[in-house]
């Protein structure tokens, strides 16, 4: 029951959010600020995680491929596929759900409990659209870049670890990276991640926007935002993967 | 003038306001007083349209707010300024940006005119050195002032204040009360103030409305206030020993 109530209210909030902004120049400025908060400030953590996961993937895959019957390029190929298809779009989105989701939910939640949202509404500003739309747009713009950067860094991490610990030769690894390369897979990853960015921003914004009470409740909204955004990513990942890859 | 007629408001199955009828006059400080939980904030939020009443009407100078469509409501909102209990300044913006915000969104003024107007409002409330500061960098009293400056930026006809001096020391509270009073007279605003501060009531009560458990229980001015025979109002006024000494004998 609660779930249906929340889904209904979420859809209404989204409808309210997708309204033309009052002042376009101000809107552009907001979007740029949010790109900084959502995109640029996430690059550090995304890079660190990608480089390490890439390196570890290579070590593990190399360990499993010690059989001389497996051709040398398999390692580069396998690592490329795991990073492009699943790690960069989905795992990175799950991690960012924690980072971005909690900050959005607590920011909007604090504005709710300190009556800043009421102040916007009184003035006649559509608070939902004013607060949420710039973040959604910024997410949609940032995530494709984040995903591509994560792919590049993840694969470089893998390459470095392969060469450094002599798990594979540089030539074999690069042959593997180029082997049976389908550019559509990158588009597929970008589509997925873009959709996940929408889920992260909108779901955490929803829990923030409907916060009631005080500081404790802001914390609770922030947790809920992260949890439900993550669950939504996992569920839609299943559906999108089935739709896009079969 | 704002007229409220037969206003009822409930949440789920709990009724909070019962058949409220009253009037707020222009150029006066209209007070709503009552114990914590009596429904003052709910009444104020109904008046400005943050809550939708179950029934009844709210009439802004002959214009029935409750019967309006969204567009017309917006035009009334443009005439409303509100001062929230916790100031509700946008904490990511400087004081100047806060005060400029309504101008940026709703006025047709040029950038330079907007800055002029914002500066005028900031100086009018006595905040001369705080333009570039963030709300977190100024004191509670200064935040109230900044919030007043923002509320009057668009020259409102109606000003709503929810407990303007709560959380302030008595002296600062009095200064804020005086500021609101001056602005009310200066710009001939219809001002509505929620308060449980006795000092504000005794000094500024042109039109006092006492809410008791969601009902309008007593109306009058500050001269009639202390000598009331109304049982519940007496209990409300003379809750402290200090105030008991003010009680007229007989
Ligand atoms: N959004 C809401 N949902 C449900 N009940 C509410 C809501 N807002 C207020 N109430 C209830 O309405 C009643 C009146 O609350 P209100 O905030 O108007 O009191 P108040 O007179 O402003 O008190 P205070 O002086 O402490 O601010 C309370 O019992 C409160 O629980
Ligand atoms: Mg209140």
mmCIF file with all atom_site columns, C-alpha atoms and ligand atoms in Angstrom, chain A residues 212, chain B residues 9-12 14-17 32-45 51 85 162-163 194-196 211 214, ligand 1:
data_model
loop_
_atom_site.group_PDB
_atom_site.id
_atom_site.type_symbol
_atom_site.label_atom_id
_atom_site.label_alt_id
_atom_site.label_comp_id
_atom_site.label_asym_id
_atom_site.label_entity_id
_atom_site.label_seq_id
_atom_site.pdbx_PDB_ins_code
_atom_site.Cartn_x
_atom_site.Cartn_y
_atom_site.Cartn_z
_atom_site.occupancy
_atom_site.B_iso_or_equiv
_atom_site.pdbx_formal_charge
_atom_site.auth_seq_id
_atom_site.auth_comp_id
_atom_site.auth_asym_id
_atom_site.auth_atom_id
_atom_site.pdbx_PDB_model_num
ATOM   1  C CA  . UNK A 1 212 ? 8.746  15.826 7.641  1.00 0.00 ? 212 UNK A CA  1
ATOM   2  C CA  . UNK B 2 9   ? -9.118 22.647 8.435  1.00 0.00 ? 9   UNK B CA  1
ATOM   3  C CA  . UNK B 2 10  ? -8.337 19.092 9.424  1.00 0.00 ? 10  UNK B CA  1
ATOM   4  C CA  . UNK B 2 11  ? -5.500 16.626 8.892  1.00 0.00 ? 11  UNK B CA  1
ATOM   5  C CA  . UNK B 2 12  ? -6.615 13.088 8.198  1.00 0.00 ? 12  UNK B CA  1
ATOM   6  C CA  . UNK B 2 14  ? -8.102 15.317 13.258 1.00 0.00 ? 14  UNK B CA  1
ATOM   7  C CA  . UNK B 2 15  ? -9.741 18.722 12.973 1.00 0.00 ? 15  UNK B CA  1
ATOM   8  C CA  . UNK B 2 16  ? -7.352 21.569 13.790 1.00 0.00 ? 16  UNK B CA  1
ATOM   9  C CA  . UNK B 2 17  ? -9.354 24.700 12.953 1.00 0.00 ? 17  UNK B CA  1
ATOM   10 C CA  . UNK B 2 32  ? -2.954 35.797 16.232 1.00 0.00 ? 32  UNK B CA  1
ATOM   11 C CA  . UNK B 2 33  ? -2.154 34.499 19.690 1.00 0.00 ? 33  UNK B CA  1
ATOM   12 C CA  . UNK B 2 34  ? -2.671 31.204 21.431 1.00 0.00 ? 34  UNK B CA  1
ATOM   13 C CA  . UNK B 2 35  ? -0.992 28.356 23.178 1.00 0.00 ? 35  UNK B CA  1
ATOM   14 C CA  . UNK B 2 36  ? 1.454  26.089 21.425 1.00 0.00 ? 36  UNK B CA  1
ATOM   15 C CA  . UNK B 2 37  ? -0.486 23.601 19.322 1.00 0.00 ? 37  UNK B CA  1
ATOM   16 C CA  . UNK B 2 38  ? -3.641 25.738 19.186 1.00 0.00 ? 38  UNK B CA  1
ATOM   17 C CA  . UNK B 2 39  ? -3.425 26.006 15.400 1.00 0.00 ? 39  UNK B CA  1
ATOM   18 C CA  . UNK B 2 40  ? -1.776 29.385 14.728 1.00 0.00 ? 40  UNK B CA  1
ATOM   19 C CA  . UNK B 2 41  ? 0.724  28.164 12.186 1.00 0.00 ? 41  UNK B CA  1
ATOM   20 C CA  . UNK B 2 42  ? -1.909 26.060 10.441 1.00 0.00 ? 42  UNK B CA  1
ATOM   21 C CA  . UNK B 2 43  ? -4.158 29.122 10.203 1.00 0.00 ? 43  UNK B CA  1
ATOM   22 C CA  . UNK B 2 44  ? -1.336 31.218 8.771  1.00 0.00 ? 44  UNK B CA  1
ATOM   23 C CA  . UNK B 2 45  ? -0.408 28.541 6.257  1.00 0.00 ? 45  UNK B CA  1
ATOM   24 C CA  . UNK B 2 51  ? -2.450 24.413 3.168  1.00 0.00 ? 51  UNK B CA  1
ATOM   25 C CA  . UNK B 2 85  ? 9.557  31.090 12.209 1.00 0.00 ? 85  UNK B CA  1
ATOM   26 C CA  . UNK B 2 162 ? 5.176  33.403 12.098 1.00 0.00 ? 162 UNK B CA  1
ATOM   27 C CA  . UNK B 2 163 ? 6.559  34.111 15.562 1.00 0.00 ? 163 UNK B CA  1
ATOM   28 C CA  . UNK B 2 194 ? 1.550  34.862 14.998 1.00 0.00 ? 194 UNK B CA  1
ATOM   29 C CA  . UNK B 2 195 ? 2.992  35.239 18.426 1.00 0.00 ? 195 UNK B CA  1
ATOM   30 C CA  . UNK B 2 196 ? 2.958  34.023 21.980 1.00 0.00 ? 196 UNK B CA  1
ATOM   31 C CA  . UNK B 2 211 ? -7.155 31.017 19.198 1.00 0.00 ? 211 UNK B CA  1
ATOM   32 C CA  . UNK B 2 214 ? -8.618 25.654 17.026 1.00 0.00 ? 214 UNK B CA  1
HETATM 33 N N1  . LIG C 3 .   ? 1.131  19.012 8.411  1.00 0.00 ? 1   LIG C N1  1
HETATM 34 C C1  . LIG C 3 .   ? 0.421  18.588 9.467  1.00 0.00 ? 1   LIG C C1  1
HETATM 35 N N2  . LIG C 3 .   ? -0.120 17.358 9.474  1.00 0.00 ? 1   LIG C N2  1
HETATM 36 C C2  . LIG C 3 .   ? -0.846 16.923 10.525 1.00 0.00 ? 1   LIG C C2  1
HETATM 37 N N3  . LIG C 3 .   ? -1.089 17.646 11.624 1.00 0.00 ? 1   LIG C N3  1
HETATM 38 C C3  . LIG C 3 .   ? -0.582 18.878 11.693 1.00 0.00 ? 1   LIG C C3  1
HETATM 39 C C4  . LIG C 3 .   ? 0.215  19.425 10.617 1.00 0.00 ? 1   LIG C C4  1
HETATM 40 N N4  . LIG C 3 .   ? 0.583  20.679 10.950 1.00 0.00 ? 1   LIG C N4  1
HETATM 41 C C5  . LIG C 3 .   ? 0.067  20.902 12.179 1.00 0.00 ? 1   LIG C C5  1
HETATM 42 N N5  . LIG C 3 .   ? -0.638 19.840 12.629 1.00 0.00 ? 1   LIG C N5  1
HETATM 43 C C6  . LIG C 3 .   ? -1.349 19.748 13.912 1.00 0.00 ? 1   LIG C C6  1
HETATM 44 O O1  . LIG C 3 .   ? -2.144 20.890 14.062 1.00 0.00 ? 1   LIG C O1  1
HETATM 45 C C7  . LIG C 3 .   ? -2.151 21.342 15.408 1.00 0.00 ? 1   LIG C C7  1
HETATM 46 C C8  . LIG C 3 .   ? -1.823 22.820 15.452 1.00 0.00 ? 1   LIG C C8  1
HETATM 47 O O2  . LIG C 3 .   ? -0.470 23.017 15.079 1.00 0.00 ? 1   LIG C O2  1
HETATM 48 P P1  . LIG C 3 .   ? 0.181  24.451 14.850 1.00 0.00 ? 1   LIG C P1  1
HETATM 49 O O3  . LIG C 3 .   ? 1.529  24.219 14.291 1.00 0.00 ? 1   LIG C O3  1
HETATM 50 O O4  . LIG C 3 .   ? -0.743 25.298 14.092 1.00 0.00 ? 1   LIG C O4  1
HETATM 51 O O5  . LIG C 3 .   ? 0.316  25.008 16.320 1.00 0.00 ? 1   LIG C O5  1
HETATM 52 P P2  . LIG C 3 .   ? 0.821  26.443 16.762 1.00 0.00 ? 1   LIG C P2  1
HETATM 53 O O6  . LIG C 3 .   ? -0.321 27.131 17.395 1.00 0.00 ? 1   LIG C O6  1
HETATM 54 O O7  . LIG C 3 .   ? 1.478  27.124 15.624 1.00 0.00 ? 1   LIG C O7  1
HETATM 55 O O8  . LIG C 3 .   ? 1.889  26.064 17.866 1.00 0.00 ? 1   LIG C O8  1
HETATM 56 P P3  . LIG C 3 .   ? 3.324  26.738 18.172 1.00 0.00 ? 1   LIG C P3  1
HETATM 57 O O9  . LIG C 3 .   ? 3.039  27.961 18.981 1.00 0.00 ? 1   LIG C O9  1
HETATM 58 O O10 . LIG C 3 .   ? 4.007  25.687 18.994 1.00 0.00 ? 1   LIG C O10 1
HETATM 59 O O11 . LIG C 3 .   ? 4.007  27.010 16.884 1.00 0.00 ? 1   LIG C O11 1
HETATM 60 C C9  . LIG C 3 .   ? -1.148 20.490 16.148 1.00 0.00 ? 1   LIG C C9  1
HETATM 61 O O12 . LIG C 3 .   ? -1.878 19.569 16.932 1.00 0.00 ? 1   LIG C O12 1
HETATM 62 C C10 . LIG C 3 .   ? -0.383 19.776 15.071 1.00 0.00 ? 1   LIG C C10 1
HETATM 63 O O13 . LIG C 3 .   ? -0.069 18.480 15.483 1.00 0.00 ? 1   LIG C O13 1
#
